[in-house]
PDB file of C-alpha atoms and ligand atoms in Angstrom:
ATOM      1  CA  MET A   1       9.075  21.971  -1.722  1.00 48.00           C
ATOM      2  CA  ASN A   2      10.393  21.763   1.818  1.00 50.00           C
ATOM      3  CA  ALA A   3      12.856  19.042   2.718  1.00 51.00           C
ATOM      4  CA  PRO A   4      11.247  16.268   4.766  1.00 50.00           C
ATOM      5  CA  LYS A   5      11.674  16.651   8.515  1.00 63.00           C
ATOM      6  CA  SER A   6      11.946  12.950   9.209  1.00 71.00           C
ATOM      7  CA  PRO A   7      15.210  11.017   8.727  1.00 82.00           C
ATOM      8  CA  ALA A   8      15.438   9.117   5.460  1.00 94.00           C
ATOM      9  CA  VAL A   9      13.993   5.624   5.469  1.00 97.00           C
ATOM     10  CA  THR A  10      16.651   3.076   4.571  1.00 96.00           C
ATOM     11  CA  ALA A  11      16.983  -0.650   5.081  1.00 96.00           C
ATOM     12  CA  ALA A  12      19.106   0.135   8.138  1.00 95.00           C
ATOM     13  CA  ASN A  13      16.718   2.812   9.404  1.00 97.00           C
ATOM     14  CA  TRP A  14      13.438   0.940   8.974  1.00 98.00           C
ATOM     15  CA  PRO A  15      10.583   2.465  10.977  1.00 98.00           C
ATOM     16  CA  TYR A  16       7.633   0.316   9.902  1.00 98.00           C
ATOM     17  CA  PRO A  17       5.739  -2.371  11.831  1.00 98.00           C
ATOM     18  CA  ARG A  18       5.891  -5.986  10.618  1.00 98.00           C
ATOM     19  CA  PHE A  19       2.149  -6.460  10.398  1.00 98.00           C
ATOM     20  CA  ILE A  20       0.301  -4.589   7.675  1.00 98.00           C
ATOM     21  CA  ALA A  21      -3.445  -4.735   7.025  1.00 98.00           C
ATOM     22  CA  HIS A  22      -4.262  -5.253   3.322  1.00 98.00           C
ATOM     23  CA  ARG A  23      -6.554  -2.817   1.482  1.00 98.00           C
ATOM     24  CA  GLY A  24      -6.973  -0.970   4.767  1.00 97.00           C
ATOM     25  CA  ALA A  25      -8.129  -4.183   6.496  1.00 95.00           C
ATOM     26  CA  GLY A  26     -10.632  -4.633   3.728  1.00 94.00           C
ATOM     27  CA  LYS A  27     -12.067  -8.071   4.176  1.00 96.00           C
ATOM     28  CA  LEU A  28     -14.249  -7.703   7.247  1.00 97.00           C
ATOM     29  CA  ALA A  29     -15.062  -4.139   6.165  1.00 98.00           C
ATOM     30  CA  PRO A  30     -15.247  -2.647   2.641  1.00 98.00           C
ATOM     31  CA  GLU A  31     -11.753  -2.525   1.171  1.00 98.00           C
ATOM     32  CA  ASN A  32      -9.915   0.779   0.880  1.00 98.00           C
ATOM     33  CA  THR A  33     -12.478   2.712   2.949  1.00 98.00           C
ATOM     34  CA  LEU A  34     -11.914   4.613   6.168  1.00 98.00           C
ATOM     35  CA  ALA A  35     -14.215   2.107   7.893  1.00 98.00           C
ATOM     36  CA  ALA A  36     -11.733  -0.645   7.057  1.00 98.00           C
ATOM     37  CA  PHE A  37      -8.848   1.301   8.581  1.00 98.00           C
ATOM     38  CA  ARG A  38     -10.839   1.881  11.746  1.00 98.00           C
ATOM     39  CA  LEU A  39     -11.620  -1.811  11.998  1.00 98.00           C
ATOM     40  CA  GLY A  40      -7.988  -2.778  11.403  1.00 98.00           C
ATOM     41  CA  ALA A  41      -6.845  -0.368  14.078  1.00 98.00           C
ATOM     42  CA  SER A  42      -9.359  -1.904  16.502  1.00 98.00           C
ATOM     43  CA  PHE A  43      -7.598  -5.254  15.961  1.00 98.00           C
ATOM     44  CA  GLY A  44      -4.265  -3.643  16.863  1.00 98.00           C
ATOM     45  CA  TYR A  45      -2.897  -3.137  13.350  1.00 98.00           C
ATOM     46  CA  ARG A  46      -0.540  -0.154  13.141  1.00 98.00           C
ATOM     47  CA  MET A  47       0.180  -0.126   9.395  1.00 98.00           C
ATOM     48  CA  PHE A  48      -2.067  -0.267   6.363  1.00 98.00           C
ATOM     49  CA  GLU A  49      -1.568  -1.070   2.694  1.00 98.00           C
ATOM     50  CA  PHE A  50      -4.031   0.570   0.327  1.00 98.00           C
ATOM     51  CA  ASP A  51      -4.462   1.120  -3.414  1.00 98.00           C
ATOM     52  CA  VAL A  52      -4.413   4.618  -4.879  1.00 99.00           C
ATOM     53  CA  LYS A  53      -5.342   5.868  -8.334  1.00 98.00           C
ATOM     54  CA  LEU A  54      -6.485   9.188  -9.815  1.00 98.00           C
ATOM     55  CA  SER A  55      -9.949  10.591 -10.463  1.00 98.00           C
ATOM     56  CA  ALA A  56     -10.752  12.264 -13.780  1.00 98.00           C
ATOM     57  CA  ASP A  57      -9.569  15.568 -12.303  1.00 98.00           C
ATOM     58  CA  GLY A  58      -6.318  14.077 -11.032  1.00 98.00           C
ATOM     59  CA  LYS A  59      -7.112  13.651  -7.326  1.00 98.00           C
ATOM     60  CA  PRO A  60      -5.728  10.574  -5.526  1.00 98.00           C
ATOM     61  CA  ILE A  61      -8.429   8.264  -4.178  1.00 98.00           C
ATOM     62  CA  LEU A  62      -8.448   4.732  -2.775  1.00 98.00           C
ATOM     63  CA  MET A  63      -9.686   2.053  -5.172  1.00 98.00           C
ATOM     64  CA  HIS A  64      -8.316  -1.327  -6.147  1.00 98.00           C
ATOM     65  CA  ASP A  65      -9.974  -1.992  -9.470  1.00 98.00           C
ATOM     66  CA  ALA A  66      -9.658   0.141 -12.595  1.00 98.00           C
ATOM     67  CA  THR A  67     -13.441   0.226 -12.700  1.00 98.00           C
ATOM     68  CA  LEU A  68     -16.019   1.229 -10.111  1.00 98.00           C
ATOM     69  CA  ASP A  69     -18.389  -1.681 -10.602  1.00 98.00           C
ATOM     70  CA  ARG A  70     -17.238  -4.210  -7.986  1.00 98.00           C
ATOM     71  CA  THR A  71     -16.762  -1.971  -4.944  1.00 98.00           C
ATOM     72  CA  THR A  72     -19.045   1.016  -5.463  1.00 98.00           C
ATOM     73  CA  SER A  73     -22.525   1.940  -6.628  1.00 98.00           C
ATOM     74  CA  GLY A  74     -20.970   3.417  -9.783  1.00 98.00           C
ATOM     75  CA  ALA A  75     -19.874   1.922 -13.077  1.00 98.00           C
ATOM     76  CA  GLY A  76     -17.117   2.373 -15.605  1.00 98.00           C
ATOM     77  CA  ARG A  77     -13.540   3.525 -15.269  1.00 98.00           C
ATOM     78  CA  VAL A  78     -12.471   5.194 -12.034  1.00 98.00           C
ATOM     79  CA  ASP A  79     -10.837   8.005 -14.005  1.00 98.00           C
ATOM     80  CA  GLY A  80     -14.125   8.648 -15.797  1.00 98.00           C
ATOM     81  CA  LEU A  81     -15.481  10.550 -12.774  1.00 98.00           C
ATOM     82  CA  THR A  82     -14.258  13.662 -10.992  1.00 98.00           C
ATOM     83  CA  LEU A  83     -13.620  13.688  -7.273  1.00 98.00           C
ATOM     84  CA  GLY A  84     -16.962  15.434  -6.782  1.00 98.00           C
ATOM     85  CA  GLU A  85     -18.747  12.716  -8.722  1.00 98.00           C
ATOM     86  CA  LEU A  86     -16.925   9.932  -6.885  1.00 98.00           C
ATOM     87  CA  ALA A  87     -18.034  11.518  -3.605  1.00 98.00           C
ATOM     88  CA  GLN A  88     -21.651  10.736  -4.520  1.00 98.00           C
ATOM     89  CA  LEU A  89     -21.016   6.979  -4.683  1.00 98.00           C
ATOM     90  CA  ASP A  90     -21.633   4.327  -2.043  1.00 98.00           C
ATOM     91  CA  ALA A  91     -18.449   2.345  -1.404  1.00 98.00           C
ATOM     92  CA  GLY A  92     -19.805   0.194   1.414  1.00 98.00           C
ATOM     93  CA  ALA A  93     -23.205  -1.275   0.510  1.00 98.00           C
ATOM     94  CA  TRP A  94     -21.638  -3.861  -1.819  1.00 98.00           C
ATOM     95  CA  HIS A  95     -19.854  -5.352   1.208  1.00 98.00           C
ATOM     96  CA  SER A  96     -22.707  -5.567   3.733  1.00 98.00           C
ATOM     97  CA  PRO A  97     -25.675  -3.486   4.910  1.00 98.00           C
ATOM     98  CA  GLY A  98     -23.835  -2.271   7.995  1.00 98.00           C
ATOM     99  CA  TYR A  99     -21.434  -0.349   5.779  1.00 98.00           C
ATOM    100  CA  ALA A 100     -23.999   1.171   3.403  1.00 98.00           C
ATOM    101  CA  GLY A 101     -23.246   4.820   2.760  1.00 98.00           C
ATOM    102  CA  GLU A 102     -19.489   4.505   3.292  1.00 98.00           C
ATOM    103  CA  ALA A 103     -17.693   7.022   1.068  1.00 98.00           C
ATOM    104  CA  VAL A 104     -14.891   6.530  -1.431  1.00 98.00           C
ATOM    105  CA  ALA A 105     -11.804   7.460   0.592  1.00 98.00           C
ATOM    106  CA  THR A 106      -9.469  10.216  -0.526  1.00 98.00           C
ATOM    107  CA  LEU A 107      -5.741  10.036   0.094  1.00 98.00           C
ATOM    108  CA  ALA A 108      -6.154  13.269   2.055  1.00 98.00           C
ATOM    109  CA  ALA A 109      -8.657  11.704   4.464  1.00 98.00           C
ATOM    110  CA  ILE A 110      -6.475   8.653   4.992  1.00 98.00           C
ATOM    111  CA  ALA A 111      -3.451  10.861   5.624  1.00 98.00           C
ATOM    112  CA  ARG A 112      -5.366  12.694   8.327  1.00 98.00           C
ATOM    113  CA  TYR A 113      -6.764   9.541   9.971  1.00 98.00           C
ATOM    114  CA  THR A 114      -3.508   7.607  10.021  1.00 98.00           C
ATOM    115  CA  GLN A 115      -1.368  10.463  11.317  1.00 98.00           C
ATOM    116  CA  ALA A 116      -3.895  11.461  13.994  1.00 98.00           C
ATOM    117  CA  ASN A 117      -3.759   7.883  15.286  1.00 98.00           C
ATOM    118  CA  GLY A 118      -0.040   7.162  14.940  1.00 98.00           C
ATOM    119  CA  LEU A 119      -0.570   4.669  12.105  1.00 98.00           C
ATOM    120  CA  HIS A 120       1.797   3.899   9.212  1.00 98.00           C
ATOM    121  CA  SER A 121       0.934   3.818   5.545  1.00 98.00           C
ATOM    122  CA  ASN A 122       1.967   1.755   2.537  1.00 98.00           C
ATOM    123  CA  ILE A 123       0.544   3.530  -0.492  1.00 99.00           C
ATOM    124  CA  GLU A 124       0.299   1.127  -3.398  1.00 99.00           C
ATOM    125  CA  ILE A 125       0.309   3.278  -6.538  1.00 99.00           C
ATOM    126  CA  LYS A 126      -2.121   1.394  -8.762  1.00 98.00           C
ATOM    127  CA  PRO A 127      -2.664   3.439 -11.930  1.00 98.00           C
ATOM    128  CA  VAL A 128      -5.496   2.834 -14.332  1.00 97.00           C
ATOM    129  CA  PRO A 129      -3.946   1.625 -17.600  1.00 97.00           C
ATOM    130  CA  GLY A 130      -2.291   4.439 -19.513  1.00 97.00           C
ATOM    131  CA  ARG A 131      -1.879   6.809 -16.550  1.00 98.00           C
ATOM    132  CA  GLU A 132       1.173   5.200 -14.953  1.00 98.00           C
ATOM    133  CA  ALA A 133       3.616   8.114 -14.920  1.00 98.00           C
ATOM    134  CA  GLN A 134       0.946  10.709 -14.171  1.00 98.00           C
ATOM    135  CA  THR A 135      -0.327   8.685 -11.217  1.00 98.00           C
ATOM    136  CA  GLY A 136       3.135   7.992  -9.823  1.00 99.00           C
ATOM    137  CA  ALA A 137       4.084  11.649  -9.871  1.00 98.00           C
ATOM    138  CA  ALA A 138       0.744  12.956  -8.576  1.00 98.00           C
ATOM    139  CA  VAL A 139       0.533  10.485  -5.708  1.00 99.00           C
ATOM    140  CA  ALA A 140       4.113  11.190  -4.625  1.00 98.00           C
ATOM    141  CA  LEU A 141       3.608  14.956  -4.742  1.00 98.00           C
ATOM    142  CA  ASP A 142       0.354  14.779  -2.780  1.00 98.00           C
ATOM    143  CA  ALA A 143       1.850  12.360  -0.261  1.00 98.00           C
ATOM    144  CA  GLN A 144       4.767  14.698   0.298  1.00 98.00           C
ATOM    145  CA  VAL A 145       2.392  17.500   1.216  1.00 98.00           C
ATOM    146  CA  LEU A 146      -0.085  15.388   3.187  1.00 98.00           C
ATOM    147  CA  TRP A 147       2.644  13.747   5.297  1.00 98.00           C
ATOM    148  CA  ARG A 148       4.911  16.810   5.542  1.00 98.00           C
ATOM    149  CA  ASP A 149       4.754  16.870   9.365  1.00 97.00           C
ATOM    150  CA  ALA A 150       4.847  13.098   9.876  1.00 97.00           C
ATOM    151  CA  ALA A 151       7.659  11.486  11.853  1.00 95.00           C
ATOM    152  CA  VAL A 152       7.580   8.565   9.413  1.00 98.00           C
ATOM    153  CA  PRO A 153       6.756   8.987   5.720  1.00 98.00           C
ATOM    154  CA  PRO A 154       4.468   6.620   3.829  1.00 98.00           C
ATOM    155  CA  LEU A 155       6.098   3.758   1.962  1.00 98.00           C
ATOM    156  CA  LEU A 156       5.235   3.908  -1.749  1.00 99.00           C
ATOM    157  CA  SER A 157       4.967   0.683  -3.729  1.00 99.00           C
ATOM    158  CA  SER A 158       3.850  -0.317  -7.192  1.00 99.00           C
ATOM    159  CA  PHE A 159       3.848  -3.113  -9.732  1.00 98.00           C
ATOM    160  CA  SER A 160       4.319  -0.334 -12.294  1.00 98.00           C
ATOM    161  CA  GLU A 161       7.987   0.496 -12.680  1.00 98.00           C
ATOM    162  CA  GLU A 162       6.950   3.491 -14.759  1.00 98.00           C
ATOM    163  CA  ALA A 163       4.882   4.800 -11.854  1.00 99.00           C
ATOM    164  CA  LEU A 164       7.719   4.208  -9.387  1.00 98.00           C
ATOM    165  CA  ALA A 165      10.169   6.024 -11.656  1.00 99.00           C
ATOM    166  CA  ALA A 166       7.807   8.979 -11.920  1.00 99.00           C
ATOM    167  CA  ALA A 167       7.285   9.017  -8.152  1.00 98.00           C
ATOM    168  CA  ARG A 168      11.021   8.989  -7.647  1.00 98.00           C
ATOM    169  CA  GLN A 169      11.544  11.845 -10.052  1.00 98.00           C
ATOM    170  CA  ALA A 170       8.789  13.906  -8.410  1.00 98.00           C
ATOM    171  CA  VAL A 171       9.765  13.246  -4.771  1.00 98.00           C
ATOM    172  CA  PRO A 172      13.061  11.355  -4.529  1.00 98.00           C
ATOM    173  CA  ASP A 173      13.017  11.199  -0.717  1.00 97.00           C
ATOM    174  CA  LEU A 174       9.840   9.140  -0.302  1.00 98.00           C
ATOM    175  CA  PRO A 175      10.787   5.470   0.223  1.00 98.00           C
ATOM    176  CA  ARG A 176       9.789   3.017  -2.491  1.00 98.00           C
ATOM    177  CA  ALA A 177       9.209  -0.730  -2.744  1.00 98.00           C
ATOM    178  CA  LEU A 178       9.112  -2.723  -5.977  1.00 98.00           C
ATOM    179  CA  LEU A 179       6.038  -4.965  -6.098  1.00 98.00           C
ATOM    180  CA  VAL A 180       6.366  -8.267  -7.952  1.00 98.00           C
ATOM    181  CA  ASP A 181       3.912 -11.079  -8.485  1.00 98.00           C
ATOM    182  CA  ALA A 182       6.246 -13.398 -10.381  1.00 97.00           C
ATOM    183  CA  LEU A 183       9.888 -12.832  -9.539  1.00 97.00           C
ATOM    184  CA  PRO A 184      11.914 -11.460 -12.471  1.00 98.00           C
ATOM    185  CA  VAL A 185      15.429 -12.908 -12.672  1.00 98.00           C
ATOM    186  CA  ASP A 186      16.765  -9.347 -12.531  1.00 98.00           C
ATOM    187  CA  TRP A 187      14.643  -8.284  -9.529  1.00 98.00           C
ATOM    188  CA  LEU A 188      17.634  -6.823  -7.721  1.00 98.00           C
ATOM    189  CA  GLU A 189      18.758  -4.730 -10.692  1.00 98.00           C
ATOM    190  CA  ARG A 190      15.202  -3.484 -11.180  1.00 98.00           C
ATOM    191  CA  ALA A 191      14.835  -2.535  -7.516  1.00 98.00           C
ATOM    192  CA  ARG A 192      18.187  -0.787  -7.494  1.00 98.00           C
ATOM    193  CA  ALA A 193      17.481   1.069 -10.733  1.00 98.00           C
ATOM    194  CA  LEU A 194      14.409   2.577  -9.073  1.00 98.00           C
ATOM    195  CA  GLY A 195      16.227   3.394  -5.822  1.00 98.00           C
ATOM    196  CA  CYS A 196      13.946   1.086  -3.864  1.00 98.00           C
ATOM    197  CA  VAL A 197      14.451   0.288  -0.192  1.00 98.00           C
ATOM    198  CA  ALA A 198      12.384  -2.878  -0.349  1.00 98.00           C
ATOM    199  CA  LEU A 199      11.140  -5.768  -2.434  1.00 98.00           C
ATOM    200  CA  ASP A 200       7.427  -6.496  -1.956  1.00 99.00           C
ATOM    201  CA  ALA A 201       6.637  -9.932  -3.353  1.00 98.00           C
ATOM    202  CA  ASN A 202       3.804 -12.411  -3.602  1.00 98.00           C
ATOM    203  CA  TYR A 203       4.495 -14.828  -0.724  1.00 98.00           C
ATOM    204  CA  ARG A 204       4.455 -17.750  -3.162  1.00 98.00           C
ATOM    205  CA  VAL A 205       7.787 -16.661  -4.669  1.00 98.00           C
ATOM    206  CA  LEU A 206       9.575 -16.119  -1.353  1.00 98.00           C
ATOM    207  CA  ASP A 207      11.809 -18.484   0.544  1.00 98.00           C
ATOM    208  CA  ALA A 208      14.505 -18.127   3.170  1.00 98.00           C
ATOM    209  CA  GLN A 209      17.262 -17.863   0.560  1.00 98.00           C
ATOM    210  CA  LEU A 210      15.596 -15.060  -1.346  1.00 98.00           C
ATOM    211  CA  ILE A 211      14.892 -13.045   1.786  1.00 98.00           C
ATOM    212  CA  ALA A 212      18.505 -13.499   2.872  1.00 98.00           C
ATOM    213  CA  ALA A 213      19.734 -12.448  -0.583  1.00 98.00           C
ATOM    214  CA  ALA A 214      17.602  -9.298  -0.500  1.00 98.00           C
ATOM    215  CA  HIS A 215      18.847  -8.453   2.978  1.00 98.00           C
ATOM    216  CA  ALA A 216      22.443  -9.025   1.905  1.00 98.00           C
ATOM    217  CA  ALA A 217      21.831  -6.643  -1.003  1.00 98.00           C
ATOM    218  CA  GLY A 218      20.565  -3.955   1.355  1.00 98.00           C
ATOM    219  CA  LEU A 219      16.829  -4.344   0.781  1.00 98.00           C
ATOM    220  CA  ARG A 220      13.974  -5.026   3.167  1.00 98.00           C
ATOM    221  CA  VAL A 221      11.369  -7.597   2.146  1.00 98.00           C
ATOM    222  CA  LEU A 222       7.584  -7.343   2.327  1.00 99.00           C
ATOM    223  CA  SER A 223       5.043  -9.898   1.198  1.00 98.00           C
ATOM    224  CA  TYR A 224       1.374 -10.070   0.234  1.00 98.00           C
ATOM    225  CA  THR A 225      -1.261 -11.397   0.789  1.00 98.00           C
ATOM    226  CA  VAL A 226      -0.532 -13.795   3.629  1.00 98.00           C
ATOM    227  CA  ASN A 227      -3.711 -14.975   5.303  1.00 98.00           C
ATOM    228  CA  ASP A 228      -2.658 -18.334   6.766  1.00 98.00           C
ATOM    229  CA  PRO A 229      -1.176 -17.963  10.292  1.00 98.00           C
ATOM    230  CA  GLU A 230       1.237 -20.875   9.796  1.00 98.00           C
ATOM    231  CA  ARG A 231       2.548 -19.425   6.560  1.00 98.00           C
ATOM    232  CA  ALA A 232       2.864 -16.046   8.244  1.00 98.00           C
ATOM    233  CA  ALA A 233       4.942 -17.565  11.035  1.00 98.00           C
ATOM    234  CA  GLN A 234       7.168 -19.320   8.507  1.00 98.00           C
ATOM    235  CA  LEU A 235       7.791 -16.132   6.523  1.00 98.00           C
ATOM    236  CA  LEU A 236       8.508 -14.120   9.657  1.00 98.00           C
ATOM    237  CA  GLY A 237      10.860 -16.868  10.784  1.00 98.00           C
ATOM    238  CA  TRP A 238      12.748 -16.403   7.532  1.00 98.00           C
ATOM    239  CA  GLY A 239      13.219 -12.747   8.432  1.00 98.00           C
ATOM    240  CA  LEU A 240      10.365 -11.130   6.523  1.00 98.00           C
ATOM    241  CA  ASP A 241      10.123  -7.431   7.362  1.00 98.00           C
ATOM    242  CA  GLY A 242       6.515  -6.715   6.402  1.00 98.00           C
ATOM    243  CA  LEU A 243       3.548  -9.088   6.218  1.00 98.00           C
ATOM    244  CA  ILE A 244       0.522  -7.772   4.332  1.00 98.00           C
ATOM    245  CA  THR A 245      -2.625  -9.616   5.352  1.00 98.00           C
ATOM    246  CA  ASP A 246      -6.408  -9.729   5.111  1.00 98.00           C
ATOM    247  CA  GLY A 247      -6.434 -11.946   8.182  1.00 98.00           C
ATOM    248  CA  ILE A 248      -6.608  -9.290  10.856  1.00 98.00           C
ATOM    249  CA  ASP A 249      -8.838 -11.552  12.940  1.00 98.00           C
ATOM    250  CA  VAL A 250      -6.550 -14.598  12.758  1.00 98.00           C
ATOM    251  CA  ILE A 251      -3.041 -13.071  12.656  1.00 98.00           C
ATOM    252  CA  ALA A 252      -2.262 -11.048  15.774  1.00 98.00           C
ATOM    253  CA  PRO A 253      -0.020  -8.040  15.072  1.00 98.00           C
ATOM    254  CA  VAL A 254       2.531  -8.854  17.762  1.00 94.00           C
ATOM    255  CA  GLU A 255       5.660  -6.881  16.949  1.00 87.00           C
TER     256      GLU A 255
HETATM  257  O1  LIG B 301       0.447  -4.182  -2.186  1.00 68.81           O
HETATM  258  C1  LIG B 301       0.377  -5.543  -2.218  1.00 68.81           C
HETATM  259  C2  LIG B 301      -0.936  -6.088  -2.715  1.00 68.81           C
HETATM  260  O2  LIG B 301      -1.991  -5.241  -2.345  1.00 68.81           O
HETATM  261  C3  LIG B 301      -0.946  -6.253  -4.188  1.00 68.81           C
HETATM  262  O3  LIG B 301      -2.079  -6.902  -4.662  1.00 68.81           O
HETATM  263  O4  LIG B 301      -4.082  -6.735  -6.046  1.00 68.81           O
HETATM  264  O5  LIG B 301      -4.305  -6.694  -3.585  1.00 68.81           O
HETATM  265  O6  LIG B 301      -3.389  -4.740  -4.778  1.00 68.81           O
HETATM  266  P1  LIG B 301      -3.511  -6.236  -4.762  1.00 68.81           P
HETATM  267 MG1  LIG B 302      -2.797  -3.438  -3.119  1.00 68.81          MG
END
């Protein structure tokens, strides 16, 4: 593999915007589809969080749930279908008629769209149960290739420490963030053990002291899913580095 052309992302060399659309801006448009990214970009969002898992044949695709039922015309586990079979599904009709026919997005398509439009990516590695290490490694390896010419690499994140460890082993240079819902007492040790550049926490566990402690330890801090403008302002006032939101229509991405 070629060495990345872009300088390494560190807490000191942090290239990402503060405002990040959640699930590709997937509230007003069907989550994790290209249509959602396009809508988010039309609201001025320059960075997107999205969920990636593997098809039966090991291809990275965008999907939040472990099963297809909620957000597509299919049913059963996402890794029960090949990429070719997933391509036959409708990933937009469940949301609203205007999005009927929207395709399941591949990581490759999102890589092309975001780079062509100068947009940043936060790839949440979200393995189906039992495929943590495989997903972490595969997503990192594909991301390395798909973003090989990018000025700024995608930020990888995951609740799965096993997936993050596998991503690190596969492509050590891609930046990583440790996702936490509840805050473990040893969050800093866990983040450091995985070589993370950032902590990405549920906003309910964050306060000014914690953000300051993470900064003092050399980590950036992101937070999800912040949809209330007042709460967003409070978190940003505490020094939050990345705000992941569904509220693209109520939170203006003013950097
Ligand atoms: O990446 C942060 C956030 O997306 C985690 O929650 O369930 O929406 O993927 P979820
Ligand atoms: Mg997510």
